[in-house]
């Protein structure tokens, strides 16, 4: 079964190349949220302003959970809720980040910056960029 592969046709195509580049990019960006105890994600599945949040949950959340094994993540899909992330910090305080109409990378950046601010850091590294906060 299957179709024959000729020498002129790549066996895996560009999808593998894109996936490899993405994995390498994410692997190089280890995101440790030391002072974040839990993250509640409020999203809805069909509204346009939640597209970035859906992509964040699919693409960035597994990496965040991998590098932060003690992080408690609750993903709530509510029909009428605006997309947002609520961070609960180790000191007991919490913060809500509005995520409507944001890209998945901007949501990740906002989470990293909020966690760094709570941890009293002045700069944070994000995908090879040094951000002053």
mmCIF file of N, CA, C and O in Angstrom, residues 40-58 61 73-86 97-100 107:
data_model
loop_
_atom_site.group_PDB
_atom_site.id
_atom_site.type_symbol
_atom_site.label_atom_id
_atom_site.label_comp_id
_atom_site.label_asym_id
_atom_site.label_seq_id
_atom_site.Cartn_x
_atom_site.Cartn_y
_atom_site.Cartn_z
ATOM 1 N N UNK A 40 -5.180 29.781 35.403
ATOM 2 C CA UNK A 40 -6.535 29.465 34.932
ATOM 3 C C UNK A 40 -6.718 30.146 33.594
ATOM 4 O O UNK A 40 -6.495 31.345 33.468
ATOM 5 N N UNK A 41 -7.126 29.367 32.627
ATOM 6 C CA UNK A 41 -7.316 29.876 31.274
ATOM 7 C C UNK A 41 -8.806 29.869 30.970
ATOM 8 O O UNK A 41 -9.458 28.831 31.077
ATOM 9 N N UNK A 42 -9.325 31.028 30.627
ATOM 10 C CA UNK A 42 -10.732 31.159 30.247
ATOM 11 C C UNK A 42 -10.766 31.427 28.746
ATOM 12 O O UNK A 42 -10.190 32.396 28.270
ATOM 13 N N UNK A 43 -11.440 30.563 28.033
ATOM 14 C CA UNK A 43 -11.504 30.727 26.584
ATOM 15 C C UNK A 43 -12.866 30.277 26.082
ATOM 16 O O UNK A 43 -13.646 29.670 26.806
ATOM 17 N N UNK A 44 -13.146 30.599 24.845
ATOM 18 C CA UNK A 44 -14.324 30.080 24.170
ATOM 19 C C UNK A 44 -13.865 29.552 22.827
ATOM 20 O O UNK A 44 -12.847 29.975 22.295
ATOM 21 N N UNK A 45 -14.591 28.622 22.292
ATOM 22 C CA UNK A 45 -14.066 27.876 21.159
ATOM 23 C C UNK A 45 -14.393 28.432 19.786
ATOM 24 O O UNK A 45 -13.748 28.066 18.825
ATOM 25 N N UNK A 46 -15.362 29.320 19.673
ATOM 26 C CA UNK A 46 -15.777 29.674 18.322
ATOM 27 C C UNK A 46 -15.744 31.160 17.996
ATOM 28 O O UNK A 46 -16.030 31.532 16.874
ATOM 29 N N UNK A 47 -15.404 32.008 18.945
ATOM 30 C CA UNK A 47 -15.401 33.434 18.638
ATOM 31 C C UNK A 47 -14.041 33.859 18.110
ATOM 32 O O UNK A 47 -13.012 33.344 18.515
ATOM 33 N N UNK A 48 -14.063 34.844 17.218
ATOM 34 C CA UNK A 48 -12.842 35.267 16.548
ATOM 35 C C UNK A 48 -11.817 35.872 17.510
ATOM 36 O O UNK A 48 -10.618 35.690 17.337
ATOM 37 N N UNK A 49 -12.259 36.579 18.559
ATOM 38 C CA UNK A 49 -11.301 37.220 19.460
ATOM 39 C C UNK A 49 -10.544 36.219 20.331
ATOM 40 O O UNK A 49 -9.600 36.565 21.014
ATOM 41 N N UNK A 50 -10.922 34.940 20.260
ATOM 42 C CA UNK A 50 -10.248 33.917 21.043
ATOM 43 C C UNK A 50 -9.308 33.032 20.242
ATOM 44 O O UNK A 50 -8.781 32.038 20.761
ATOM 45 N N UNK A 51 -9.054 33.377 18.998
ATOM 46 C CA UNK A 51 -8.191 32.565 18.145
ATOM 47 C C UNK A 51 -6.792 32.436 18.729
ATOM 48 O O UNK A 51 -6.229 31.345 18.784
ATOM 49 N N UNK A 52 -6.219 33.544 19.175
ATOM 50 C CA UNK A 52 -4.880 33.515 19.766
ATOM 51 C C UNK A 52 -4.827 32.640 21.006
ATOM 52 O O UNK A 52 -3.860 31.916 21.234
ATOM 53 N N UNK A 53 -5.885 32.691 21.813
ATOM 54 C CA UNK A 53 -5.940 31.880 23.030
ATOM 55 C C UNK A 53 -6.005 30.397 22.682
ATOM 56 O O UNK A 53 -5.331 29.577 23.300
ATOM 57 N N UNK A 54 -6.811 30.047 21.684
ATOM 58 C CA UNK A 54 -6.893 28.644 21.272
ATOM 59 C C UNK A 54 -5.528 28.144 20.798
ATOM 60 O O UNK A 54 -5.103 27.045 21.143
ATOM 61 N N UNK A 55 -4.824 28.966 20.030
ATOM 62 C CA UNK A 55 -3.494 28.589 19.548
ATOM 63 C C UNK A 55 -2.490 28.534 20.702
ATOM 64 O O UNK A 55 -1.609 27.665 20.718
ATOM 65 N N UNK A 56 -2.604 29.441 21.670
ATOM 66 C CA UNK A 56 -1.746 29.425 22.856
ATOM 67 C C UNK A 56 -1.909 28.101 23.603
ATOM 68 O O UNK A 56 -0.928 27.455 23.980
ATOM 69 N N UNK A 57 -3.158 27.688 23.811
ATOM 70 C CA UNK A 57 -3.442 26.439 24.524
ATOM 71 C C UNK A 57 -2.867 25.247 23.763
ATOM 72 O O UNK A 57 -2.289 24.335 24.356
ATOM 73 N N UNK A 58 -2.967 25.278 22.446
ATOM 74 C CA UNK A 58 -2.510 24.153 21.634
ATOM 75 C C UNK A 58 -0.989 24.119 21.481
ATOM 76 O O UNK A 58 -0.379 23.055 21.550
ATOM 77 N N UNK A 61 1.027 25.950 25.693
ATOM 78 C CA UNK A 61 0.695 25.388 27.001
ATOM 79 C C UNK A 61 1.410 24.059 27.282
ATOM 80 O O UNK A 61 1.917 23.867 28.396
ATOM 81 N N UNK A 73 -2.687 23.883 36.042
ATOM 82 C CA UNK A 73 -3.331 24.567 34.913
ATOM 83 C C UNK A 73 -4.774 24.101 34.805
ATOM 84 O O UNK A 73 -5.044 22.903 34.760
ATOM 85 N N UNK A 74 -5.689 25.061 34.804
ATOM 86 C CA UNK A 74 -7.109 24.776 34.619
ATOM 87 C C UNK A 74 -7.555 25.523 33.369
ATOM 88 O O UNK A 74 -7.417 26.735 33.282
ATOM 89 N N UNK A 75 -8.082 24.789 32.412
ATOM 90 C CA UNK A 75 -8.557 25.385 31.167
ATOM 91 C C UNK A 75 -10.078 25.301 31.150
ATOM 92 O O UNK A 75 -10.636 24.216 31.086
ATOM 93 N N UNK A 76 -10.735 26.455 31.242
ATOM 94 C CA UNK A 76 -12.195 26.497 31.249
ATOM 95 C C UNK A 76 -12.692 27.093 29.951
ATOM 96 O O UNK A 76 -12.339 28.208 29.598
ATOM 97 N N UNK A 77 -13.509 26.340 29.262
ATOM 98 C CA UNK A 77 -14.095 26.804 28.010
ATOM 99 C C UNK A 77 -15.507 27.295 28.306
ATOM 100 O O UNK A 77 -16.398 26.504 28.559
ATOM 101 N N UNK A 78 -15.676 28.618 28.317
ATOM 102 C CA UNK A 78 -16.985 29.210 28.609
ATOM 103 C C UNK A 78 -17.452 29.991 27.386
ATOM 104 O O UNK A 78 -16.697 30.784 26.827
ATOM 105 N N UNK A 79 -18.711 29.799 27.026
ATOM 106 C CA UNK A 79 -19.232 30.417 25.809
ATOM 107 C C UNK A 79 -19.194 31.943 25.832
ATOM 108 O O UNK A 79 -18.877 32.569 24.847
ATOM 109 N N UNK A 80 -19.545 32.555 26.927
ATOM 110 C CA UNK A 80 -19.640 34.018 26.964
ATOM 111 C C UNK A 80 -18.483 34.695 27.676
ATOM 112 O O UNK A 80 -18.541 35.877 27.958
ATOM 113 N N UNK A 81 -17.432 33.963 27.979
ATOM 114 C CA UNK A 81 -16.294 34.546 28.695
ATOM 115 C C UNK A 81 -15.314 35.163 27.714
ATOM 116 O O UNK A 81 -15.072 34.628 26.640
ATOM 117 N N UNK A 82 -14.765 36.310 28.101
ATOM 118 C CA UNK A 82 -13.698 36.903 27.306
ATOM 119 C C UNK A 82 -12.433 36.082 27.542
ATOM 120 O O UNK A 82 -12.199 35.605 28.648
ATOM 121 N N UNK A 83 -11.600 35.908 26.513
ATOM 122 C CA UNK A 83 -10.382 35.135 26.706
ATOM 123 C C UNK A 83 -9.444 35.847 27.689
ATOM 124 O O UNK A 83 -9.131 37.023 27.505
ATOM 125 N N UNK A 84 -9.043 35.128 28.730
ATOM 126 C CA UNK A 84 -8.121 35.705 29.702
ATOM 127 C C UNK A 84 -7.361 34.596 30.419
ATOM 128 O O UNK A 84 -7.770 33.438 30.402
ATOM 129 N N UNK A 85 -6.253 34.995 31.019
ATOM 130 C CA UNK A 85 -5.435 34.094 31.820
ATOM 131 C C UNK A 85 -5.362 34.695 33.219
ATOM 132 O O UNK A 85 -5.070 35.875 33.373
ATOM 133 N N UNK A 86 -5.650 33.881 34.218
ATOM 134 C CA UNK A 86 -5.517 34.324 35.607
ATOM 135 C C UNK A 86 -4.331 33.584 36.217
ATOM 136 O O UNK A 86 -4.309 32.347 36.236
ATOM 137 N N UNK A 97 -4.999 38.570 33.064
ATOM 138 C CA UNK A 97 -4.472 39.144 31.829
ATOM 139 C C UNK A 97 -5.523 39.001 30.743
ATOM 140 O O UNK A 97 -5.955 37.883 30.440
ATOM 141 N N UNK A 98 -5.950 40.114 30.180
ATOM 142 C CA UNK A 98 -6.931 40.088 29.099
ATOM 143 C C UNK A 98 -6.238 39.655 27.811
ATOM 144 O O UNK A 98 -5.180 40.169 27.464
ATOM 145 N N UNK A 99 -6.830 38.715 27.097
ATOM 146 C CA UNK A 99 -6.168 38.120 25.942
ATOM 147 C C UNK A 99 -6.980 38.200 24.655
ATOM 148 O O UNK A 99 -6.628 37.563 23.661
ATOM 149 N N UNK A 100 -8.061 38.975 24.655
ATOM 150 C CA UNK A 100 -8.885 39.096 23.446
ATOM 151 C C UNK A 100 -8.059 39.705 22.324
ATOM 152 O O UNK A 100 -7.330 40.681 22.521
ATOM 153 N N UNK A 107 0.384 36.414 24.009
ATOM 154 C CA UNK A 107 -0.168 35.899 25.269
ATOM 155 C C UNK A 107 0.958 35.290 26.100
ATOM 156 O O UNK A 107 1.074 35.565 27.294
#
